[in-house]
C-alpha cells in the first residue's frame, strides 16, 4: 500500500473517517489533564503517551544550554498551588485546572489580603466563566489565573497562598520520530508540546501529527524521509535547530501543525518566501477543500524559527481559525468539547493529500504529442459521442495537453482546476496505456 | 481599400450590418438540410455551397490513411432510415430530420418489438420535444434519436427497422481557401464541417468564415497569408496537420470559429500558452465588445489538435456561449431560428477587428519626444483651452506618450483603454503630421 | 531635527495641524485675487508672495524663445475689461473677477449688439451661477466668461465692449527653490502658477509646496537635494527642461502638486513606467491614508512633460479628486471656500511622509538571524506571555524577519501592512539594541 493508494482510500470512503477522528480525540483526552510547560514532567508524560502509537527518539538538553540567541530554561515542576480562605477552603486550586497557575510561577507560601493578592491574579472580565492561560518564562514572578466570577466572589481575605513549585537546573526534553525514505531529503512536521490543558492549542496538532507518523511508518517506499518533532515552542525548535546542523540542509519541506480541531476551514500560512514546494502542495490541497491560504507573517508558532533569515527553511503552517482569532484561544474554553473528531479527521486527510503531492508529483512526457491520441481505441473514452466528457476523461485530456516533459502534475492540477489525486490517477492510466513516459529521476526537493 | 479602411467602415456604419447578417443566415439556410458527417456526400455538397462564395481547393484522403494516432474513417452515406409501425407508417423518419439517425449507423433491416428496439433509441427526457444528436464513429452499431414524446407514444410493436446506409472504403474530403499576402506567414481560420442539421454548431462558423474569406480575397496588400480550412472535426484537422508539414512552421496565428450565432456575448478561448499574438489581438477586441476571455482547456473543437504539445501552434477559439453551456447544444433545437443574423454580423466585425490588429499592429517612434509636441499649431487640438480633451486628442496623447520605438499599438490601446482602431487612426494622423516615424520592417509574427 | 523626527511629530500630534492648515489657507487667500496667466505681472506678484516664505531664484525667459517644440508666449497683461450697457453700467466686469476675461484676450474697444457679442461669451448653462475659466493662448481672439444668469438677463444691446490688454514681446517668469542635500541627486516638486482666481487649482498646490520647501530649508542633513519649481503649466515646465540639461540627469524623483485642498481622498497618479522609487514611496503613503493610486495617463498637468519619452523622468502627481472630476473644476466655484485648511495640512503630512521614505529607506542586515532573537531579555517584549503582541513588537518582528541585507524598509512596510514610519522606528530600536547592521552606502536614487 502506497501513499497514493491510502489517499485514494481516504477520498473514496474506504477509510472510516469517523473512527479515525474518534481515535485522535481519544488520545487528546488522555493528554488533556497533564500540566505541560516548556520543561517539566508534563512533557515527559506527554511523550510517553505519543510513544504508545509511534516509536520516539527522546532528547534531553540541560538547563542553561545556549541555543543561538536563547538559553534553555530552568526546569519547572508543580506539586501543588492554591489560594485558600480563612476556613481552609481552596477558592482557587491547581488540582482543578492547571491553567489556574501562571506557568513558571516561583514558590510562595504566604498569608495575604485580597488587595495584596490582586496584582497576582489574572481574569477575563469579558468572559467571566473562563480561566485565562498565562506564562512568565523570563520574568521571575508568580500568579494565579481564575474566572472573573471567582474573583468577584472573593472577600477581602486574608488568604493562604501556596505555590509549591520547583524551579531550578534540570532539562528540557523533546521527542522525534524519523520515518526513513528512499532519499535523505526530509519533510519535517512539528507540533509544540508546551501548552497545558488546552485542547485545540495544541493537543490537536500533537494527535494529528502522531496519527500521520503512525500511517507513514506503515507505508513502504517513501521518496522522502519524514521527521516529526514534538518539542516546546520557540526555545524547543531553536534548540533543535542548534543541535542538528547536519539535518538542517536536508530539510526540503516543513509543516507546523496546530489548532486543527477548532472551528473554521483549514488555513495554510505560507513560507516566508512563498511559492516553495510545500506552498504549492498545501495551497492546492487547502484551496480545493475550501480553505484559506495566507501570506507569511512573523507572528505565530515555530514556523518563525525555521523561516528565520539564518535558516531560511520553507516551513508552512496548517491550522483552522488561527490563534488569536477565536475567543476561546488561550483560555479554559479551549477544552475537549471545543475540538471535533470530524475536523481532526479532515485535517489528517488534508495532510495526507499534501504528502501525496510531495511524494508523487513528477513530470511526464506525452508520447503521442501530435494531436490528441485516440482514447477510444484504447478503451479510455465513451463510445457514443455527442455528450460531454466525464471527469476521468477530462483529467486525461488535461494531462495529455500539458505533459511536455517539464510541467509537474501539481501545475496541471492547478490549471485544470482538479484535485491532484485525479490528475495523478489519470497520469497513471495514460502511463499504463503507453501514452506517457514517466520521467523518473525527479529529485524530491 | 485596406483592412483598416474596411474596419473603419464597419465601425462607422458605412457597411450595412443587417444586410451582411441576412446574407450569412441565408447561406446557412441552404446548408442546413444537408446530412453531414465526418465523411460522405454531405461534406461534398457543403463544400459546393461554400465554393459559390469563395474559390476552394479540395482534398480527398482515402479511408484507412494513417494520420498520426488516427486513421481516416470509412466513408458513410445514408440512403434511407426509418422505424415503421405495423401499418407501415414511419414513426421515426430520417427524411424528416437527419438527426434521427445516429451518425455512422451500420445497415439494418429487421422486425423487432419496442423492447428489442429500446437499447438503440436515444431521447432527451428533460426536453421531450427535442431530438438529440449522437454519433458512433468508432464503435460499429446503429441507433435512432427521437423526441421523448415520440418514444412515449410508441406501442409495444412490432416495428420494421430500416437503416439503409453504406459504410466502407471511400474518402474524407475537406476544403481550403488560401488568400496570399505579402509574406508567407499564415493566419489560419478553421471551422468544422462534420455536423448535420445543427445551425449554431457549426453552420454559423462556416458562414462567418466564408464571409471573412470573401472579404479578404477582395482586399489588396495583406501582410499575412490567410488560410481557411473547412474540414471535419478532430480527424480532419489531424489529417490536415499530418499532410502539411511544410505549412505548419509558417502558421503564426490561428482561430477556430464555431457557435457564432447563438446567444450570449463573444467568448474567446486562449491558446494553450496564452499571451501569444492572436491572444493579444482577440482578447483586446473581445473585451472591448463586452465579451469574455477564458483560459485554455483541452476540451472543445480543433484548437485541441493545433495546440497539442507536438505542434504547439497558437490557436484560439472564438464563439458565443460555448458548446455544452446552452441546453439547445447538440439537439434539434439548434435550428435556424436559434441563430440571429445580427449576431453573425457582430462576430464578423469582431473577426475583422482581430485581423486589423494582426495586419496593422506595429511600433512607431515619437519624433518630438522632449515634452509634449504642440498639437494646436498643427491643427490637431481645440483652440480654446479649459475644457477636457476630446477622444481623438486623447488617442493622440496616449500614442505620443508610448511610441518609444518598441511598444506596439496594441499595447498602447490596452493601457489607454481605447479601441485599437482609434489608436491606429491616431498614429496615422500623427505620422502624417510628421510627429511619428513608422518602423517598417516589423515581422508579421 | 530630522525629517524622521518631523514626521513622527506630525503623526503623534506634536505639530498643530490645524494651525498649519490655517497658515497655508491664509497664504492662498493673499494670492487669490491676483490675475495670473502663462505670462504677465500676476506671476511676478505671486512669486513675490511665495518669497515671503522661502528664498526664490527667479528666471525670466524672453517671448519667442524656442523650447523644444514650443515657443515662449508673448507677454499678456490686463488693465481693464468690461461689457457696459447703454447706461454705462458694467454688466460684466474684470475687476469683479479675473475669470470674466478669457485669458490672452486681444484688445478690443467696440460697440456691438448682444447678437454680435454672443460668439465671444462663455457660460455654463448647467451651473447658472458659476463663471467658467477659458483661455486662448494660441488662437488670437478675445472673449468674456460670465454666469449664465448674467447672460439671460442681458437685453439686445447695444453694449460697449472694452478689452484693455497688452499682448506683445515680454518675458515668461518662473521661480525655483533649491534646498541642497548631502548628494546632488534631486527630488523635484512642481506646482503650476498660471491659473487665475482658482483656489484648488492651483493655489493649493503652490501653498503646500511652499510650506514643504520652508520645512526642508530648516532641516539639516538631507540625503537628496530638493528643488521646488513654481512655473506656468506646460510651456513653463518644457522651458525649464530645455534650459537645465545639466540638472535633468540628476532628477531622481519628481512630484507634481495640484488640487490638494478640494474634496475627496488623496489620489496619486503613477509615473509612466510605474514601479519607480517615487511610486513606491507615494503609493505606500497614499494607500495607508485610504487614498487612491492610479496608473499613468497622458492627460493632466506637468507630469506629462517630465515623463515624456525624451526625458523619461519618474514624476508622479499628488492631488485629491483630480481635475475634471469635480464640477467646480475650472469655474468660479473653485474659490477659497472650496478648499479646507485640514485637507491642506493632511496633504502636507502625506508629502512629508513621502519625503521620509525617500530620505530614510535603506536596507539592514539582521545580526541575530538564527531563529528569532530573544526580545524579552533586551527589554523589547512584554514579560507576561499569552496575550497578543503589541504594535511596536510586531513591527520589530516583521523587521527582523525580512532584514536580509537586500530588502529595503519600504518593502518590509508593504508586506507587513504597516506604516513606513513604524518600521523605520522598529529598525532604529533594533539597531540601537545591536540586532541590526545599517547598510550605509545606499545610493539615494
PDB file of N, CA, C and O in Angstrom, chain B residues 37-44 47 58-65 72-77 104 168-174 232 239 243:
ATOM      1  N   UNK B  37     -21.463  14.389 -42.063  1.00  0.00           N
ATOM      2  CA  UNK B  37     -20.788  13.614 -41.018  1.00  0.00           C
ATOM      3  C   UNK B  37     -19.291  13.756 -41.271  1.00  0.00           C
ATOM      4  O   UNK B  37     -18.865  14.633 -42.045  1.00  0.00           O
ATOM      5  N   UNK B  38     -18.490  12.927 -40.629  1.00  0.00           N
ATOM      6  CA  UNK B  38     -17.037  13.025 -40.834  1.00  0.00           C
ATOM      7  C   UNK B  38     -16.678  12.777 -42.300  1.00  0.00           C
ATOM      8  O   UNK B  38     -15.726  13.351 -42.827  1.00  0.00           O
ATOM      9  N   UNK B  39     -17.450  11.898 -42.923  1.00  0.00           N
ATOM     10  CA  UNK B  39     -17.231  11.620 -44.342  1.00  0.00           C
ATOM     11  C   UNK B  39     -18.591  11.608 -45.026  1.00  0.00           C
ATOM     12  O   UNK B  39     -19.622  11.753 -44.371  1.00  0.00           O
ATOM     13  N   UNK B  40     -18.561  11.406 -46.328  1.00  0.00           N
ATOM     14  CA  UNK B  40     -19.822  11.245 -47.054  1.00  0.00           C
ATOM     15  C   UNK B  40     -20.145  12.420 -47.944  1.00  0.00           C
ATOM     16  O   UNK B  40     -19.480  13.457 -47.921  1.00  0.00           O
ATOM     17  N   UNK B  41     -21.202  12.247 -48.716  1.00  0.00           N
ATOM     18  CA  UNK B  41     -21.571  13.251 -49.715  1.00  0.00           C
ATOM     19  C   UNK B  41     -21.978  14.575 -49.101  1.00  0.00           C
ATOM     20  O   UNK B  41     -21.867  15.625 -49.749  1.00  0.00           O
ATOM     21  N   UNK B  42     -22.463  14.557 -47.867  1.00  0.00           N
ATOM     22  CA  UNK B  42     -22.900  15.812 -47.238  1.00  0.00           C
ATOM     23  C   UNK B  42     -21.784  16.831 -47.172  1.00  0.00           C
ATOM     24  O   UNK B  42     -22.009  18.028 -47.395  1.00  0.00           O
ATOM     25  N   UNK B  43     -20.582  16.381 -46.871  1.00  0.00           N
ATOM     26  CA  UNK B  43     -19.460  17.322 -46.816  1.00  0.00           C
ATOM     27  C   UNK B  43     -19.179  17.856 -48.211  1.00  0.00           C
ATOM     28  O   UNK B  43     -18.933  19.047 -48.408  1.00  0.00           O
ATOM     29  N   UNK B  44     -19.249  16.953 -49.225  1.00  0.00           N
ATOM     30  CA  UNK B  44     -19.000  17.411 -50.602  1.00  0.00           C
ATOM     31  C   UNK B  44     -19.992  18.489 -51.007  1.00  0.00           C
ATOM     32  O   UNK B  44     -19.628  19.531 -51.566  1.00  0.00           O
ATOM     33  N   UNK B  47     -19.210  21.782 -49.314  1.00  0.00           N
ATOM     34  CA  UNK B  47     -18.089  22.488 -49.963  1.00  0.00           C
ATOM     35  C   UNK B  47     -18.552  23.138 -51.263  1.00  0.00           C
ATOM     36  O   UNK B  47     -18.103  24.249 -51.603  1.00  0.00           O
ATOM     37  N   UNK B  58      -9.912  21.581 -53.002  1.00  0.00           N
ATOM     38  CA  UNK B  58     -10.467  20.422 -52.314  1.00  0.00           C
ATOM     39  C   UNK B  58      -9.428  19.329 -52.180  1.00  0.00           C
ATOM     40  O   UNK B  58      -8.577  19.164 -53.055  1.00  0.00           O
ATOM     41  N   UNK B  59      -9.521  18.591 -51.104  1.00  0.00           N
ATOM     42  CA  UNK B  59      -8.608  17.477 -50.891  1.00  0.00           C
ATOM     43  C   UNK B  59      -9.427  16.262 -50.509  1.00  0.00           C
ATOM     44  O   UNK B  59     -10.415  16.379 -49.789  1.00  0.00           O
ATOM     45  N   UNK B  60      -9.002  15.096 -51.005  1.00  0.00           N
ATOM     46  CA  UNK B  60      -9.693  13.855 -50.656  1.00  0.00           C
ATOM     47  C   UNK B  60      -8.652  12.872 -50.132  1.00  0.00           C
ATOM     48  O   UNK B  60      -7.609  12.659 -50.755  1.00  0.00           O
ATOM     49  N   UNK B  61      -8.932  12.302 -48.985  1.00  0.00           N
ATOM     50  CA  UNK B  61      -7.971  11.400 -48.342  1.00  0.00           C
ATOM     51  C   UNK B  61      -8.636  10.031 -48.195  1.00  0.00           C
ATOM     52  O   UNK B  61      -9.715   9.927 -47.599  1.00  0.00           O
ATOM     53  N   UNK B  62      -8.012   8.974 -48.726  1.00  0.00           N
ATOM     54  CA  UNK B  62      -8.664   7.657 -48.698  1.00  0.00           C
ATOM     55  C   UNK B  62      -8.874   7.143 -47.271  1.00  0.00           C
ATOM     56  O   UNK B  62      -8.038   7.362 -46.390  1.00  0.00           O
ATOM     57  N   UNK B  63      -9.957   6.438 -47.079  1.00  0.00           N
ATOM     58  CA  UNK B  63     -10.204   5.750 -45.811  1.00  0.00           C
ATOM     59  C   UNK B  63      -9.001   4.868 -45.492  1.00  0.00           C
ATOM     60  O   UNK B  63      -8.396   4.279 -46.390  1.00  0.00           O
ATOM     61  N   UNK B  64      -8.676   4.781 -44.220  1.00  0.00           N
ATOM     62  CA  UNK B  64      -7.574   3.921 -43.823  1.00  0.00           C
ATOM     63  C   UNK B  64      -6.240   4.632 -43.786  1.00  0.00           C
ATOM     64  O   UNK B  64      -5.262   4.105 -43.249  1.00  0.00           O
ATOM     65  N   UNK B  65      -6.181   5.842 -44.360  1.00  0.00           N
ATOM     66  CA  UNK B  65      -4.932   6.598 -44.295  1.00  0.00           C
ATOM     67  C   UNK B  65      -4.593   6.889 -42.833  1.00  0.00           C
ATOM     68  O   UNK B  65      -5.455   7.288 -42.057  1.00  0.00           O
ATOM     69  N   UNK B  72      -8.018   7.559 -40.996  1.00  0.00           N
ATOM     70  CA  UNK B  72      -9.174   8.164 -41.670  1.00  0.00           C
ATOM     71  C   UNK B  72     -10.302   7.143 -41.726  1.00  0.00           C
ATOM     72  O   UNK B  72     -10.111   5.990 -42.137  1.00  0.00           O
ATOM     73  N   UNK B  73     -11.490   7.577 -41.323  1.00  0.00           N
ATOM     74  CA  UNK B  73     -12.649   6.692 -41.213  1.00  0.00           C
ATOM     75  C   UNK B  73     -13.084   6.157 -42.572  1.00  0.00           C
ATOM     76  O   UNK B  73     -12.800   6.746 -43.613  1.00  0.00           O
ATOM     77  N   UNK B  74     -13.820   5.090 -42.527  1.00  0.00           N
ATOM     78  CA  UNK B  74     -14.523   4.632 -43.727  1.00  0.00           C
ATOM     79  C   UNK B  74     -15.564   5.673 -44.090  1.00  0.00           C
ATOM     80  O   UNK B  74     -15.971   6.478 -43.258  1.00  0.00           O
ATOM     81  N   UNK B  75     -15.979   5.609 -45.343  1.00  0.00           N
ATOM     82  CA  UNK B  75     -16.963   6.609 -45.765  1.00  0.00           C
ATOM     83  C   UNK B  75     -18.363   6.124 -45.453  1.00  0.00           C
ATOM     84  O   UNK B  75     -18.694   4.945 -45.618  1.00  0.00           O
ATOM     85  N   UNK B  76     -19.198   7.052 -45.014  1.00  0.00           N
ATOM     86  CA  UNK B  76     -20.554   6.718 -44.581  1.00  0.00           C
ATOM     87  C   UNK B  76     -21.554   7.549 -45.375  1.00  0.00           C
ATOM     88  O   UNK B  76     -21.411   8.758 -45.480  1.00  0.00           O
ATOM     89  N   UNK B  77     -22.533   6.855 -46.005  1.00  0.00           N
ATOM     90  CA  UNK B  77     -23.595   7.564 -46.707  1.00  0.00           C
ATOM     91  C   UNK B  77     -24.930   6.905 -46.374  1.00  0.00           C
ATOM     92  O   UNK B  77     -24.993   5.712 -46.076  1.00  0.00           O
ATOM     93  N   UNK B 104     -22.990   7.370 -38.473  1.00  0.00           N
ATOM     94  CA  UNK B 104     -22.190   6.159 -38.667  1.00  0.00           C
ATOM     95  C   UNK B 104     -22.944   4.882 -38.272  1.00  0.00           C
ATOM     96  O   UNK B 104     -22.320   3.833 -38.015  1.00  0.00           O
ATOM     97  N   UNK B 168     -18.047   1.899 -45.752  1.00  0.00           N
ATOM     98  CA  UNK B 168     -16.967   1.117 -46.318  1.00  0.00           C
ATOM     99  C   UNK B 168     -15.888   2.021 -46.871  1.00  0.00           C
ATOM    100  O   UNK B 168     -15.937   3.246 -46.695  1.00  0.00           O
ATOM    101  N   UNK B 169     -14.909   1.477 -47.528  1.00  0.00           N
ATOM    102  CA  UNK B 169     -13.810   2.265 -48.069  1.00  0.00           C
ATOM    103  C   UNK B 169     -14.329   3.411 -48.936  1.00  0.00           C
ATOM    104  O   UNK B 169     -15.287   3.243 -49.683  1.00  0.00           O
ATOM    105  N   UNK B 170     -13.678   4.561 -48.819  1.00  0.00           N
ATOM    106  CA  UNK B 170     -14.074   5.740 -49.568  1.00  0.00           C
ATOM    107  C   UNK B 170     -13.062   6.824 -49.278  1.00  0.00           C
ATOM    108  O   UNK B 170     -11.861   6.530 -49.226  1.00  0.00           O
ATOM    109  N   UNK B 171     -13.549   8.031 -49.016  1.00  0.00           N
ATOM    110  CA  UNK B 171     -12.590   9.090 -48.725  1.00  0.00           C
ATOM    111  C   UNK B 171     -13.182  10.130 -47.778  1.00  0.00           C
ATOM    112  O   UNK B 171     -14.404  10.248 -47.639  1.00  0.00           O
ATOM    113  N   UNK B 172     -12.288  10.845 -47.126  1.00  0.00           N
ATOM    114  CA  UNK B 172     -12.683  12.009 -46.325  1.00  0.00           C
ATOM    115  C   UNK B 172     -12.267  13.225 -47.137  1.00  0.00           C
ATOM    116  O   UNK B 172     -11.138  13.285 -47.635  1.00  0.00           O
ATOM    117  N   UNK B 173     -13.172  14.199 -47.278  1.00  0.00           N
ATOM    118  CA  UNK B 173     -12.831  15.393 -48.058  1.00  0.00           C
ATOM    119  C   UNK B 173     -12.810  16.622 -47.166  1.00  0.00           C
ATOM    120  O   UNK B 173     -13.493  16.673 -46.141  1.00  0.00           O
ATOM    121  N   UNK B 174     -11.993  17.574 -47.563  1.00  0.00           N
ATOM    122  CA  UNK B 174     -12.009  18.882 -46.894  1.00  0.00           C
ATOM    123  C   UNK B 174     -11.599  19.941 -47.903  1.00  0.00           C
ATOM    124  O   UNK B 174     -11.073  19.623 -48.984  1.00  0.00           O
ATOM    125  N   UNK B 232     -13.699  18.188 -41.410  1.00  0.00           N
ATOM    126  CA  UNK B 232     -14.340  17.514 -40.280  1.00  0.00           C
ATOM    127  C   UNK B 232     -13.517  17.725 -39.009  1.00  0.00           C
ATOM    128  O   UNK B 232     -12.286  17.841 -39.066  1.00  0.00           O
ATOM    129  N   UNK B 239      -5.584  15.158 -39.789  1.00  0.00           N
ATOM    130  CA  UNK B 239      -5.161  14.761 -41.136  1.00  0.00           C
ATOM    131  C   UNK B 239      -4.495  15.932 -41.861  1.00  0.00           C
ATOM    132  O   UNK B 239      -3.435  15.787 -42.477  1.00  0.00           O
ATOM    133  N   UNK B 243      -0.567  16.132 -43.246  1.00  0.00           N
ATOM    134  CA  UNK B 243      -0.291  16.257 -44.677  1.00  0.00           C
ATOM    135  C   UNK B 243       0.362  17.583 -45.057  1.00  0.00           C
ATOM    136  O   UNK B 243       0.686  17.797 -46.221  1.00  0.00           O
TER     137      UNK B 243
END
